[in-house]
Amino acid sequence: MHEAREFTRSLGLKSVKEWMYFSKNRFIHKSKKASFLPSNPYEFYKDKGWVSWPDWLGTKTIATKDRVYLNYKAAKRYVRKLKLNGEKEWRAYCKGEFKSKGLLKPLNIPANPDKYYKGKGWSGMAEFLGYTQKFGGGKKFREYSDARRFVKRLNIKNQYQWYQYNKVKMPDREKRPADIPINPQLSYKNEGWKGWEHFLGKTK
């Protein structure tokens, strides 16, 4: 990677957009080295020393509009390893407040994942970071996606049936686990809630 990066830096490219344009036309470049450069260096060198676009291009920063972010699953897999416990810690991490601990957010993960990944898999900060939510009285609820998977198996048709299920013992249905809230519309309001039909598994 070192040789490829040094050659790339010698090109004087200033943005990811310029790199993409060069990459499409690299085979007609006068230097043979250009034809051996990967079109997606962030993927090709992911486990071989890739740091960031500024590092690859030799620039100090990359404009937000020019940044190429990881897909949702890859970003989630990365941030969950950080063991951040809540949105407050995520914001601090994005501001570089954990730099002394060796934690510095890479440029290929957005600081506002709720906006960038909306419609691309986003289901709330708890699901993204992989932490357990805490509510009144210290009670902990499982992640929204996990709760939804359980509820879907119950084949409950609507909100009324959901509350009936919680009031009356139903031998033909599993008992609601303590870590699934009775009022999910409140508990998961900012953590993936998309309405009763979605929660009950009637829509995707």
JSON list of N, CA and C in Angstrom, two decimals, residues 10-86:
[
{"chain": "A", "resi": 10, "resn": "SER", "atom": "N", "xyz": [1.45, 11.93, -5.24]},
{"chain": "A", "resi": 10, "resn": "SER", "atom": "CA", "xyz": [2.21, 12.70, -6.24]},
{"chain": "A", "resi": 10, "resn": "SER", "atom": "C", "xyz": [1.31, 13.27, -7.34]},
{"chain": "A", "resi": 11, "resn": "LEU", "atom": "N", "xyz": [0.07, 12.76, -7.41]},
{"chain": "A", "resi": 11, "resn": "LEU", "atom": "CA", "xyz": [-0.86, 13.22, -8.45]},
{"chain": "A", "resi": 11, "resn": "LEU", "atom": "C", "xyz": [-1.45, 14.59, -8.13]},
{"chain": "A", "resi": 12, "resn": "GLY", "atom": "N", "xyz": [-1.41, 14.97, -6.85]},
{"chain": "A", "resi": 12, "resn": "GLY", "atom": "CA", "xyz": [-1.92, 16.29, -6.45]},
{"chain": "A", "resi": 12, "resn": "GLY", "atom": "C", "xyz": [-3.43, 16.39, -6.44]},
{"chain": "A", "resi": 13, "resn": "LEU", "atom": "N", "xyz": [-4.12, 15.28, -6.28]},
{"chain": "A", "resi": 13, "resn": "LEU", "atom": "CA", "xyz": [-5.58, 15.30, -6.23]},
{"chain": "A", "resi": 13, "resn": "LEU", "atom": "C", "xyz": [-6.04, 15.89, -4.90]},
{"chain": "A", "resi": 14, "resn": "LYS", "atom": "N", "xyz": [-7.10, 16.69, -4.95]},
{"chain": "A", "resi": 14, "resn": "LYS", "atom": "CA", "xyz": [-7.54, 17.42, -3.75]},
{"chain": "A", "resi": 14, "resn": "LYS", "atom": "C", "xyz": [-8.84, 16.89, -3.13]},
{"chain": "A", "resi": 15, "resn": "SER", "atom": "N", "xyz": [-9.54, 16.02, -3.80]},
{"chain": "A", "resi": 15, "resn": "SER", "atom": "CA", "xyz": [-10.81, 15.55, -3.26]},
{"chain": "A", "resi": 15, "resn": "SER", "atom": "C", "xyz": [-11.11, 14.14, -3.75]},
{"chain": "A", "resi": 16, "resn": "VAL", "atom": "N", "xyz": [-12.08, 13.52, -3.10]},
{"chain": "A", "resi": 16, "resn": "VAL", "atom": "CA", "xyz": [-12.51, 12.18, -3.52]},
{"chain": "A", "resi": 16, "resn": "VAL", "atom": "C", "xyz": [-13.11, 12.25, -4.91]},
{"chain": "A", "resi": 17, "resn": "LYS", "atom": "N", "xyz": [-13.79, 13.35, -5.21]},
{"chain": "A", "resi": 17, "resn": "LYS", "atom": "CA", "xyz": [-14.38, 13.53, -6.53]},
{"chain": "A", "resi": 17, "resn": "LYS", "atom": "C", "xyz": [-13.30, 13.51, -7.61]},
{"chain": "A", "resi": 18, "resn": "GLU", "atom": "N", "xyz": [-12.19, 14.19, -7.34]},
{"chain": "A", "resi": 18, "resn": "GLU", "atom": "CA", "xyz": [-11.09, 14.20, -8.30]},
{"chain": "A", "resi": 18, "resn": "GLU", "atom": "C", "xyz": [-10.48, 12.80, -8.43]},
{"chain": "A", "resi": 19, "resn": "TRP", "atom": "N", "xyz": [-10.40, 12.09, -7.28]},
{"chain": "A", "resi": 19, "resn": "TRP", "atom": "CA", "xyz": [-9.87, 10.73, -7.32]},
{"chain": "A", "resi": 19, "resn": "TRP", "atom": "C", "xyz": [-10.76, 9.83, -8.18]},
{"chain": "A", "resi": 20, "resn": "MET", "atom": "N", "xyz": [-12.07, 9.94, -8.02]},
{"chain": "A", "resi": 20, "resn": "MET", "atom": "CA", "xyz": [-13.00, 9.11, -8.77]},
{"chain": "A", "resi": 20, "resn": "MET", "atom": "C", "xyz": [-12.86, 9.36, -10.27]},
{"chain": "A", "resi": 21, "resn": "TYR", "atom": "N", "xyz": [-12.69, 10.63, -10.63]},
{"chain": "A", "resi": 21, "resn": "TYR", "atom": "CA", "xyz": [-12.52, 10.97, -12.05]},
{"chain": "A", "resi": 21, "resn": "TYR", "atom": "C", "xyz": [-11.22, 10.37, -12.57]},
{"chain": "A", "resi": 22, "resn": "PHE", "atom": "N", "xyz": [-10.16, 10.54, -11.78]},
{"chain": "A", "resi": 22, "resn": "PHE", "atom": "CA", "xyz": [-8.86, 9.98, -12.18]},
{"chain": "A", "resi": 22, "resn": "PHE", "atom": "C", "xyz": [-8.94, 8.46, -12.29]},
{"chain": "A", "resi": 23, "resn": "SER", "atom": "N", "xyz": [-9.60, 7.83, -11.32]},
{"chain": "A", "resi": 23, "resn": "SER", "atom": "CA", "xyz": [-9.69, 6.37, -11.27]},
{"chain": "A", "resi": 23, "resn": "SER", "atom": "C", "xyz": [-10.34, 5.80, -12.52]},
{"chain": "A", "resi": 24, "resn": "LYS", "atom": "N", "xyz": [-11.37, 6.48, -13.01]},
{"chain": "A", "resi": 24, "resn": "LYS", "atom": "CA", "xyz": [-12.06, 6.01, -14.21]},
{"chain": "A", "resi": 24, "resn": "LYS", "atom": "C", "xyz": [-11.18, 6.09, -15.45]},
{"chain": "A", "resi": 25, "resn": "ASN", "atom": "N", "xyz": [-10.20, 6.99, -15.40]},
{"chain": "A", "resi": 25, "resn": "ASN", "atom": "CA", "xyz": [-9.34, 7.20, -16.57]},
{"chain": "A", "resi": 25, "resn": "ASN", "atom": "C", "xyz": [-7.89, 6.81, -16.31]},
{"chain": "A", "resi": 26, "resn": "ARG", "atom": "N", "xyz": [-7.65, 6.05, -15.23]},
{"chain": "A", "resi": 26, "resn": "ARG", "atom": "CA", "xyz": [-6.27, 5.76, -14.85]},
{"chain": "A", "resi": 26, "resn": "ARG", "atom": "C", "xyz": [-5.51, 4.89, -15.85]},
{"chain": "A", "resi": 27, "resn": "PHE", "atom": "N", "xyz": [-6.26, 4.13, -16.68]},
{"chain": "A", "resi": 27, "resn": "PHE", "atom": "CA", "xyz": [-5.59, 3.24, -17.62]},
{"chain": "A", "resi": 27, "resn": "PHE", "atom": "C", "xyz": [-4.95, 3.98, -18.80]},
{"chain": "A", "resi": 28, "resn": "ILE", "atom": "N", "xyz": [-5.33, 5.25, -18.97]},
{"chain": "A", "resi": 28, "resn": "ILE", "atom": "CA", "xyz": [-4.72, 6.02, -20.06]},
{"chain": "A", "resi": 28, "resn": "ILE", "atom": "C", "xyz": [-3.66, 6.98, -19.52]},
{"chain": "A", "resi": 29, "resn": "HIS", "atom": "N", "xyz": [-3.39, 6.87, -18.22]},
{"chain": "A", "resi": 29, "resn": "HIS", "atom": "CA", "xyz": [-2.37, 7.71, -17.61]},
{"chain": "A", "resi": 29, "resn": "HIS", "atom": "C", "xyz": [-1.00, 7.33, -18.16]},
{"chain": "A", "resi": 30, "resn": "LYS", "atom": "N", "xyz": [-0.12, 8.31, -18.31]},
{"chain": "A", "resi": 30, "resn": "LYS", "atom": "CA", "xyz": [1.19, 8.05, -18.90]},
{"chain": "A", "resi": 30, "resn": "LYS", "atom": "C", "xyz": [2.06, 7.12, -18.05]},
{"chain": "A", "resi": 31, "resn": "SER", "atom": "N", "xyz": [1.79, 7.05, -16.75]},
{"chain": "A", "resi": 31, "resn": "SER", "atom": "CA", "xyz": [2.55, 6.16, -15.89]},
{"chain": "A", "resi": 31, "resn": "SER", "atom": "C", "xyz": [1.87, 4.80, -15.78]},
{"chain": "A", "resi": 32, "resn": "LYS", "atom": "N", "xyz": [2.63, 3.73, -15.92]},
{"chain": "A", "resi": 32, "resn": "LYS", "atom": "CA", "xyz": [2.07, 2.38, -15.82]},
{"chain": "A", "resi": 32, "resn": "LYS", "atom": "C", "xyz": [1.58, 2.09, -14.40]},
{"chain": "A", "resi": 33, "resn": "LYS", "atom": "N", "xyz": [2.14, 2.79, -13.42]},
{"chain": "A", "resi": 33, "resn": "LYS", "atom": "CA", "xyz": [1.75, 2.57, -12.04]},
{"chain": "A", "resi": 33, "resn": "LYS", "atom": "C", "xyz": [0.26, 2.84, -11.84]},
{"chain": "A", "resi": 34, "resn": "ALA", "atom": "N", "xyz": [-0.26, 3.80, -12.59]},
{"chain": "A", "resi": 34, "resn": "ALA", "atom": "CA", "xyz": [-1.66, 4.20, -12.43]},
{"chain": "A", "resi": 34, "resn": "ALA", "atom": "C", "xyz": [-2.62, 3.05, -12.70]},
{"chain": "A", "resi": 35, "resn": "SER", "atom": "N", "xyz": [-2.29, 2.20, -13.66]},
{"chain": "A", "resi": 35, "resn": "SER", "atom": "CA", "xyz": [-3.19, 1.11, -14.03]},
{"chain": "A", "resi": 35, "resn": "SER", "atom": "C", "xyz": [-3.29, 0.04, -12.95]},
{"chain": "A", "resi": 36, "resn": "PHE", "atom": "N", "xyz": [-2.35, 0.03, -12.02]},
{"chain": "A", "resi": 36, "resn": "PHE", "atom": "CA", "xyz": [-2.37, -0.97, -10.96]},
{"chain": "A", "resi": 36, "resn": "PHE", "atom": "C", "xyz": [-3.05, -0.47, -9.68]},
{"chain": "A", "resi": 37, "resn": "LEU", "atom": "N", "xyz": [-3.47, 0.78, -9.68]},
{"chain": "A", "resi": 37, "resn": "LEU", "atom": "CA", "xyz": [-4.15, 1.32, -8.50]},
{"chain": "A", "resi": 37, "resn": "LEU", "atom": "C", "xyz": [-5.58, 0.79, -8.42]},
{"chain": "A", "resi": 38, "resn": "PRO", "atom": "N", "xyz": [-6.04, 0.40, -7.24]},
{"chain": "A", "resi": 38, "resn": "PRO", "atom": "CA", "xyz": [-7.43, -0.07, -7.11]},
{"chain": "A", "resi": 38, "resn": "PRO", "atom": "C", "xyz": [-8.40, 1.10, -7.20]},
{"chain": "A", "resi": 39, "resn": "SER", "atom": "N", "xyz": [-9.56, 0.88, -7.80]},
{"chain": "A", "resi": 39, "resn": "SER", "atom": "CA", "xyz": [-10.54, 1.96, -7.91]},
{"chain": "A", "resi": 39, "resn": "SER", "atom": "C", "xyz": [-11.17, 2.28, -6.57]},
{"chain": "A", "resi": 40, "resn": "ASN", "atom": "N", "xyz": [-11.23, 1.28, -5.68]},
{"chain": "A", "resi": 40, "resn": "ASN", "atom": "CA", "xyz": [-11.79, 1.48, -4.34]},
{"chain": "A", "resi": 40, "resn": "ASN", "atom": "C", "xyz": [-10.73, 1.16, -3.30]},
{"chain": "A", "resi": 41, "resn": "PRO", "atom": "N", "xyz": [-9.77, 2.06, -3.12]},
{"chain": "A", "resi": 41, "resn": "PRO", "atom": "CA", "xyz": [-8.67, 1.78, -2.18]},
{"chain": "A", "resi": 41, "resn": "PRO", "atom": "C", "xyz": [-9.12, 1.55, -0.75]},
{"chain": "A", "resi": 42, "resn": "TYR", "atom": "N", "xyz": [-10.22, 2.21, -0.34]},
{"chain": "A", "resi": 42, "resn": "TYR", "atom": "CA", "xyz": [-10.70, 2.05, 1.03]},
{"chain": "A", "resi": 42, "resn": "TYR", "atom": "C", "xyz": [-11.20, 0.64, 1.28]},
{"chain": "A", "resi": 43, "resn": "GLU", "atom": "N", "xyz": [-11.61, -0.07, 0.24]},
{"chain": "A", "resi": 43, "resn": "GLU", "atom": "CA", "xyz": [-12.03, -1.47, 0.37]},
{"chain": "A", "resi": 43, "resn": "GLU", "atom": "C", "xyz": [-10.83, -2.39, 0.18]},
{"chain": "A", "resi": 44, "resn": "PHE", "atom": "N", "xyz": [-10.04, -2.10, -0.85]},
{"chain": "A", "resi": 44, "resn": "PHE", "atom": "CA", "xyz": [-8.91, -2.95, -1.19]},
{"chain": "A", "resi": 44, "resn": "PHE", "atom": "C", "xyz": [-7.87, -3.00, -0.08]},
{"chain": "A", "resi": 45, "resn": "TYR", "atom": "N", "xyz": [-7.63, -1.84, 0.56]},
{"chain": "A", "resi": 45, "resn": "TYR", "atom": "CA", "xyz": [-6.61, -1.76, 1.61]},
{"chain": "A", "resi": 45, "resn": "TYR", "atom": "C", "xyz": [-7.21, -1.73, 3.02]},
{"chain": "A", "resi": 46, "resn": "LYS", "atom": "N", "xyz": [-8.47, -2.14, 3.14]},
{"chain": "A", "resi": 46, "resn": "LYS", "atom": "CA", "xyz": [-9.18, -2.07, 4.42]},
{"chain": "A", "resi": 46, "resn": "LYS", "atom": "C", "xyz": [-8.41, -2.72, 5.55]},
{"chain": "A", "resi": 47, "resn": "ASP", "atom": "N", "xyz": [-7.82, -3.86, 5.30]},
{"chain": "A", "resi": 47, "resn": "ASP", "atom": "CA", "xyz": [-7.06, -4.57, 6.33]},
{"chain": "A", "resi": 47, "resn": "ASP", "atom": "C", "xyz": [-5.56, -4.57, 6.03]},
{"chain": "A", "resi": 48, "resn": "LYS", "atom": "N", "xyz": [-5.16, -3.59, 5.21]},
{"chain": "A", "resi": 48, "resn": "LYS", "atom": "CA", "xyz": [-3.75, -3.55, 4.80]},
{"chain": "A", "resi": 48, "resn": "LYS", "atom": "C", "xyz": [-3.12, -2.18, 5.05]},
{"chain": "A", "resi": 49, "resn": "GLY", "atom": "N", "xyz": [-3.71, -1.44, 5.99]},
{"chain": "A", "resi": 49, "resn": "GLY", "atom": "CA", "xyz": [-3.11, -0.16, 6.34]},
{"chain": "A", "resi": 49, "resn": "GLY", "atom": "C", "xyz": [-3.92, 1.07, 5.98]},
{"chain": "A", "resi": 50, "resn": "TRP", "atom": "N", "xyz": [-5.13, 0.88, 5.43]},
{"chain": "A", "resi": 50, "resn": "TRP", "atom": "CA", "xyz": [-5.95, 2.05, 5.08]},
{"chain": "A", "resi": 50, "resn": "TRP", "atom": "C", "xyz": [-6.26, 2.89, 6.31]},
{"chain": "A", "resi": 51, "resn": "VAL", "atom": "N", "xyz": [-6.08, 4.21, 6.17]},
{"chain": "A", "resi": 51, "resn": "VAL", "atom": "CA", "xyz": [-6.34, 5.13, 7.28]},
{"chain": "A", "resi": 51, "resn": "VAL", "atom": "C", "xyz": [-7.53, 6.02, 6.97]},
{"chain": "A", "resi": 52, "resn": "SER", "atom": "N", "xyz": [-7.42, 6.78, 5.88]},
{"chain": "A", "resi": 52, "resn": "SER", "atom": "CA", "xyz": [-8.49, 7.71, 5.52]},
{"chain": "A", "resi": 52, "resn": "SER", "atom": "C", "xyz": [-8.20, 8.28, 4.14]},
{"chain": "A", "resi": 53, "resn": "TRP", "atom": "N", "xyz": [-9.18, 9.00, 3.59]},
{"chain": "A", "resi": 53, "resn": "TRP", "atom": "CA", "xyz": [-8.96, 9.65, 2.30]},
{"chain": "A", "resi": 53, "resn": "TRP", "atom": "C", "xyz": [-7.89, 10.74, 2.36]},
{"chain": "A", "resi": 54, "resn": "PRO", "atom": "N", "xyz": [-7.88, 11.58, 3.39]},
{"chain": "A", "resi": 54, "resn": "PRO", "atom": "CA", "xyz": [-6.81, 12.58, 3.47]},
{"chain": "A", "resi": 54, "resn": "PRO", "atom": "C", "xyz": [-5.43, 11.94, 3.48]},
{"chain": "A", "resi": 55, "resn": "ASP", "atom": "N", "xyz": [-5.32, 10.82, 4.19]},
{"chain": "A", "resi": 55, "resn": "ASP", "atom": "CA", "xyz": [-4.04, 10.10, 4.24]},
{"chain": "A", "resi": 55, "resn": "ASP", "atom": "C", "xyz": [-3.68, 9.55, 2.86]},
{"chain": "A", "resi": 56, "resn": "TRP", "atom": "N", "xyz": [-4.67, 9.03, 2.16]},
{"chain": "A", "resi": 56, "resn": "TRP", "atom": "CA", "xyz": [-4.44, 8.44, 0.83]},
{"chain": "A", "resi": 56, "resn": "TRP", "atom": "C", "xyz": [-4.06, 9.51, -0.20]},
{"chain": "A", "resi": 57, "resn": "LEU", "atom": "N", "xyz": [-4.76, 10.63, -0.16]},
{"chain": "A", "resi": 57, "resn": "LEU", "atom": "CA", "xyz": [-4.52, 11.69, -1.14]},
{"chain": "A", "resi": 57, "resn": "LEU", "atom": "C", "xyz": [-3.40, 12.64, -0.74]},
{"chain": "A", "resi": 58, "resn": "GLY", "atom": "N", "xyz": [-3.08, 12.64, 0.56]},
{"chain": "A", "resi": 58, "resn": "GLY", "atom": "CA", "xyz": [-2.04, 13.55, 1.03]},
{"chain": "A", "resi": 58, "resn": "GLY", "atom": "C", "xyz": [-2.58, 14.94, 1.31]},
{"chain": "A", "resi": 59, "resn": "THR", "atom": "N", "xyz": [-3.87, 15.03, 1.61]},
{"chain": "A", "resi": 59, "resn": "THR", "atom": "CA", "xyz": [-4.49, 16.31, 1.95]},
{"chain": "A", "resi": 59, "resn": "THR", "atom": "C", "xyz": [-4.80, 16.33, 3.44]},
{"chain": "A", "resi": 60, "resn": "LYS", "atom": "N", "xyz": [-5.10, 17.49, 3.97]},
{"chain": "A", "resi": 60, "resn": "LYS", "atom": "CA", "xyz": [-5.40, 17.61, 5.40]},
{"chain": "A", "resi": 60, "resn": "LYS", "atom": "C", "xyz": [-6.82, 17.18, 5.72]},
{"chain": "A", "resi": 61, "resn": "THR", "atom": "N", "xyz": [-7.75, 17.60, 4.91]},
{"chain": "A", "resi": 61, "resn": "THR", "atom": "CA", "xyz": [-9.16, 17.27, 5.16]},
{"chain": "A", "resi": 61, "resn": "THR", "atom": "C", "xyz": [-9.87, 16.97, 3.85]},
{"chain": "A", "resi": 62, "resn": "ILE", "atom": "N", "xyz": [-11.02, 16.32, 3.99]},
{"chain": "A", "resi": 62, "resn": "ILE", "atom": "CA", "xyz": [-11.88, 16.03, 2.84]},
{"chain": "A", "resi": 62, "resn": "ILE", "atom": "C", "xyz": [-13.24, 16.67, 3.13]},
{"chain": "A", "resi": 63, "resn": "ALA", "atom": "N", "xyz": [-13.74, 17.45, 2.19]},
{"chain": "A", "resi": 63, "resn": "ALA", "atom": "CA", "xyz": [-15.03, 18.10, 2.39]},
{"chain": "A", "resi": 63, "resn": "ALA", "atom": "C", "xyz": [-16.10, 17.04, 2.65]},
{"chain": "A", "resi": 64, "resn": "THR", "atom": "N", "xyz": [-17.04, 17.37, 3.53]},
{"chain": "A", "resi": 64, "resn": "THR", "atom": "CA", "xyz": [-18.09, 16.41, 3.90]},
{"chain": "A", "resi": 64, "resn": "THR", "atom": "C", "xyz": [-18.81, 15.86, 2.68]},
{"chain": "A", "resi": 65, "resn": "LYS", "atom": "N", "xyz": [-19.11, 16.72, 1.72]},
{"chain": "A", "resi": 65, "resn": "LYS", "atom": "CA", "xyz": [-19.85, 16.28, 0.53]},
{"chain": "A", "resi": 65, "resn": "LYS", "atom": "C", "xyz": [-19.05, 15.31, -0.33]},
{"chain": "A", "resi": 66, "resn": "ASP", "atom": "N", "xyz": [-17.73, 15.28, -0.15]},
{"chain": "A", "resi": 66, "resn": "ASP", "atom": "CA", "xyz": [-16.88, 14.40, -0.95]},
{"chain": "A", "resi": 66, "resn": "ASP", "atom": "C", "xyz": [-16.54, 13.09, -0.24]},
{"chain": "A", "resi": 67, "resn": "ARG", "atom": "N", "xyz": [-16.98, 12.95, 0.99]},
{"chain": "A", "resi": 67, "resn": "ARG", "atom": "CA", "xyz": [-16.60, 11.76, 1.75]},
{"chain": "A", "resi": 67, "resn": "ARG", "atom": "C", "xyz": [-17.39, 10.53, 1.31]},
{"chain": "A", "resi": 68, "resn": "VAL", "atom": "N", "xyz": [-16.73, 9.41, 1.35]},
{"chain": "A", "resi": 68, "resn": "VAL", "atom": "CA", "xyz": [-17.37, 8.14, 1.02]},
{"chain": "A", "resi": 68, "resn": "VAL", "atom": "C", "xyz": [-17.50, 7.36, 2.32]},
{"chain": "A", "resi": 69, "resn": "TYR", "atom": "N", "xyz": [-18.74, 7.09, 2.73]},
{"chain": "A", "resi": 69, "resn": "TYR", "atom": "CA", "xyz": [-18.97, 6.43, 4.01]},
{"chain": "A", "resi": 69, "resn": "TYR", "atom": "C", "xyz": [-19.18, 4.92, 3.84]},
{"chain": "A", "resi": 70, "resn": "LEU", "atom": "N", "xyz": [-18.90, 4.20, 4.91]},
{"chain": "A", "resi": 70, "resn": "LEU", "atom": "CA", "xyz": [-19.16, 2.76, 4.93]},
{"chain": "A", "resi": 70, "resn": "LEU", "atom": "C", "xyz": [-20.66, 2.53, 4.85]},
{"chain": "A", "resi": 71, "resn": "ASN", "atom": "N", "xyz": [-21.06, 1.36, 4.37]},
{"chain": "A", "resi": 71, "resn": "ASN", "atom": "CA", "xyz": [-22.49, 1.06, 4.40]},
{"chain": "A", "resi": 71, "resn": "ASN", "atom": "C", "xyz": [-22.91, 0.83, 5.85]},
{"chain": "A", "resi": 72, "resn": "TYR", "atom": "N", "xyz": [-24.20, 0.78, 6.09]},
{"chain": "A", "resi": 72, "resn": "TYR", "atom": "CA", "xyz": [-24.71, 0.73, 7.47]},
{"chain": "A", "resi": 72, "resn": "TYR", "atom": "C", "xyz": [-24.17, -0.46, 8.27]},
{"chain": "A", "resi": 73, "resn": "LYS", "atom": "N", "xyz": [-24.19, -1.63, 7.68]},
{"chain": "A", "resi": 73, "resn": "LYS", "atom": "CA", "xyz": [-23.75, -2.82, 8.41]},
{"chain": "A", "resi": 73, "resn": "LYS", "atom": "C", "xyz": [-22.28, -2.74, 8.80]},
{"chain": "A", "resi": 74, "resn": "ALA", "atom": "N", "xyz": [-21.46, -2.26, 7.87]},
{"chain": "A", "resi": 74, "resn": "ALA", "atom": "CA", "xyz": [-20.02, -2.15, 8.15]},
{"chain": "A", "resi": 74, "resn": "ALA", "atom": "C", "xyz": [-19.75, -1.10, 9.22]},
{"chain": "A", "resi": 75, "resn": "ALA", "atom": "N", "xyz": [-20.47, 0.03, 9.13]},
{"chain": "A", "resi": 75, "resn": "ALA", "atom": "CA", "xyz": [-20.29, 1.09, 10.12]},
{"chain": "A", "resi": 75, "resn": "ALA", "atom": "C", "xyz": [-20.73, 0.61, 11.50]},
{"chain": "A", "resi": 76, "resn": "LYS", "atom": "N", "xyz": [-21.85, -0.08, 11.56]},
{"chain": "A", "resi": 76, "resn": "LYS", "atom": "CA", "xyz": [-22.36, -0.59, 12.84]},
{"chain": "A", "resi": 76, "resn": "LYS", "atom": "C", "xyz": [-21.39, -1.61, 13.44]},
{"chain": "A", "resi": 77, "resn": "ARG", "atom": "N", "xyz": [-20.85, -2.45, 12.60]},
{"chain": "A", "resi": 77, "resn": "ARG", "atom": "CA", "xyz": [-19.90, -3.46, 13.07]},
{"chain": "A", "resi": 77, "resn": "ARG", "atom": "C", "xyz": [-18.67, -2.78, 13.69]},
{"chain": "A", "resi": 78, "resn": "TYR", "atom": "N", "xyz": [-18.25, -1.69, 13.08]},
{"chain": "A", "resi": 78, "resn": "TYR", "atom": "CA", "xyz": [-17.07, -0.96, 13.58]},
{"chain": "A", "resi": 78, "resn": "TYR", "atom": "C", "xyz": [-17.37, -0.26, 14.91]},
{"chain": "A", "resi": 79, "resn": "VAL", "atom": "N", "xyz": [-18.46, 0.50, 14.96]},
{"chain": "A", "resi": 79, "resn": "VAL", "atom": "CA", "xyz": [-18.72, 1.31, 16.16]},
{"chain": "A", "resi": 79, "resn": "VAL", "atom": "C", "xyz": [-19.11, 0.46, 17.36]},
{"chain": "A", "resi": 80, "resn": "ARG", "atom": "N", "xyz": [-19.69, -0.70, 17.13]},
{"chain": "A", "resi": 80, "resn": "ARG", "atom": "CA", "xyz": [-20.06, -1.55, 18.27]},
{"chain": "A", "resi": 80, "resn": "ARG", "atom": "C", "xyz": [-18.84, -2.04, 19.04]},
{"chain": "A", "resi": 81, "resn": "LYS", "atom": "N", "xyz": [-17.72, -2.13, 18.35]},
{"chain": "A", "resi": 81, "resn": "LYS", "atom": "CA", "xyz": [-16.49, -2.56, 19.02]},
{"chain": "A", "resi": 81, "resn": "LYS", "atom": "C", "xyz": [-15.98, -1.50, 19.99]},
{"chain": "A", "resi": 82, "resn": "LEU", "atom": "N", "xyz": [-16.47, -0.27, 19.83]},
{"chain": "A", "resi": 82, "resn": "LEU", "atom": "CA", "xyz": [-16.02, 0.83, 20.69]},
{"chain": "A", "resi": 82, "resn": "LEU", "atom": "C", "xyz": [-16.65, 0.78, 22.08]},
{"chain": "A", "resi": 83, "resn": "LYS", "atom": "N", "xyz": [-17.77, 0.04, 22.21]},
{"chain": "A", "resi": 83, "resn": "LYS", "atom": "CA", "xyz": [-18.47, -0.10, 23.49]},
{"chain": "A", "resi": 83, "resn": "LYS", "atom": "C", "xyz": [-18.95, 1.25, 24.04]},
{"chain": "A", "resi": 84, "resn": "LEU", "atom": "N", "xyz": [-19.43, 2.11, 23.17]},
{"chain": "A", "resi": 84, "resn": "LEU", "atom": "CA", "xyz": [-19.96, 3.40, 23.62]},
{"chain": "A", "resi": 84, "resn": "LEU", "atom": "C", "xyz": [-21.35, 3.19, 24.22]},
{"chain": "A", "resi": 85, "resn": "ASN", "atom": "N", "xyz": [-21.60, 3.85, 25.33]},
{"chain": "A", "resi": 85, "resn": "ASN", "atom": "CA", "xyz": [-22.85, 3.62, 26.05]},
{"chain": "A", "resi": 85, "resn": "ASN", "atom": "C", "xyz": [-23.80, 4.80, 25.94]},
{"chain": "A", "resi": 86, "resn": "GLY", "atom": "N", "xyz": [-24.36, 4.99, 24.78]},
{"chain": "A", "resi": 86, "resn": "GLY", "atom": "CA", "xyz": [-25.35, 6.04, 24.61]},
{"chain": "A", "resi": 86, "resn": "GLY", "atom": "C", "xyz": [-24.95, 7.14, 23.65]}
]
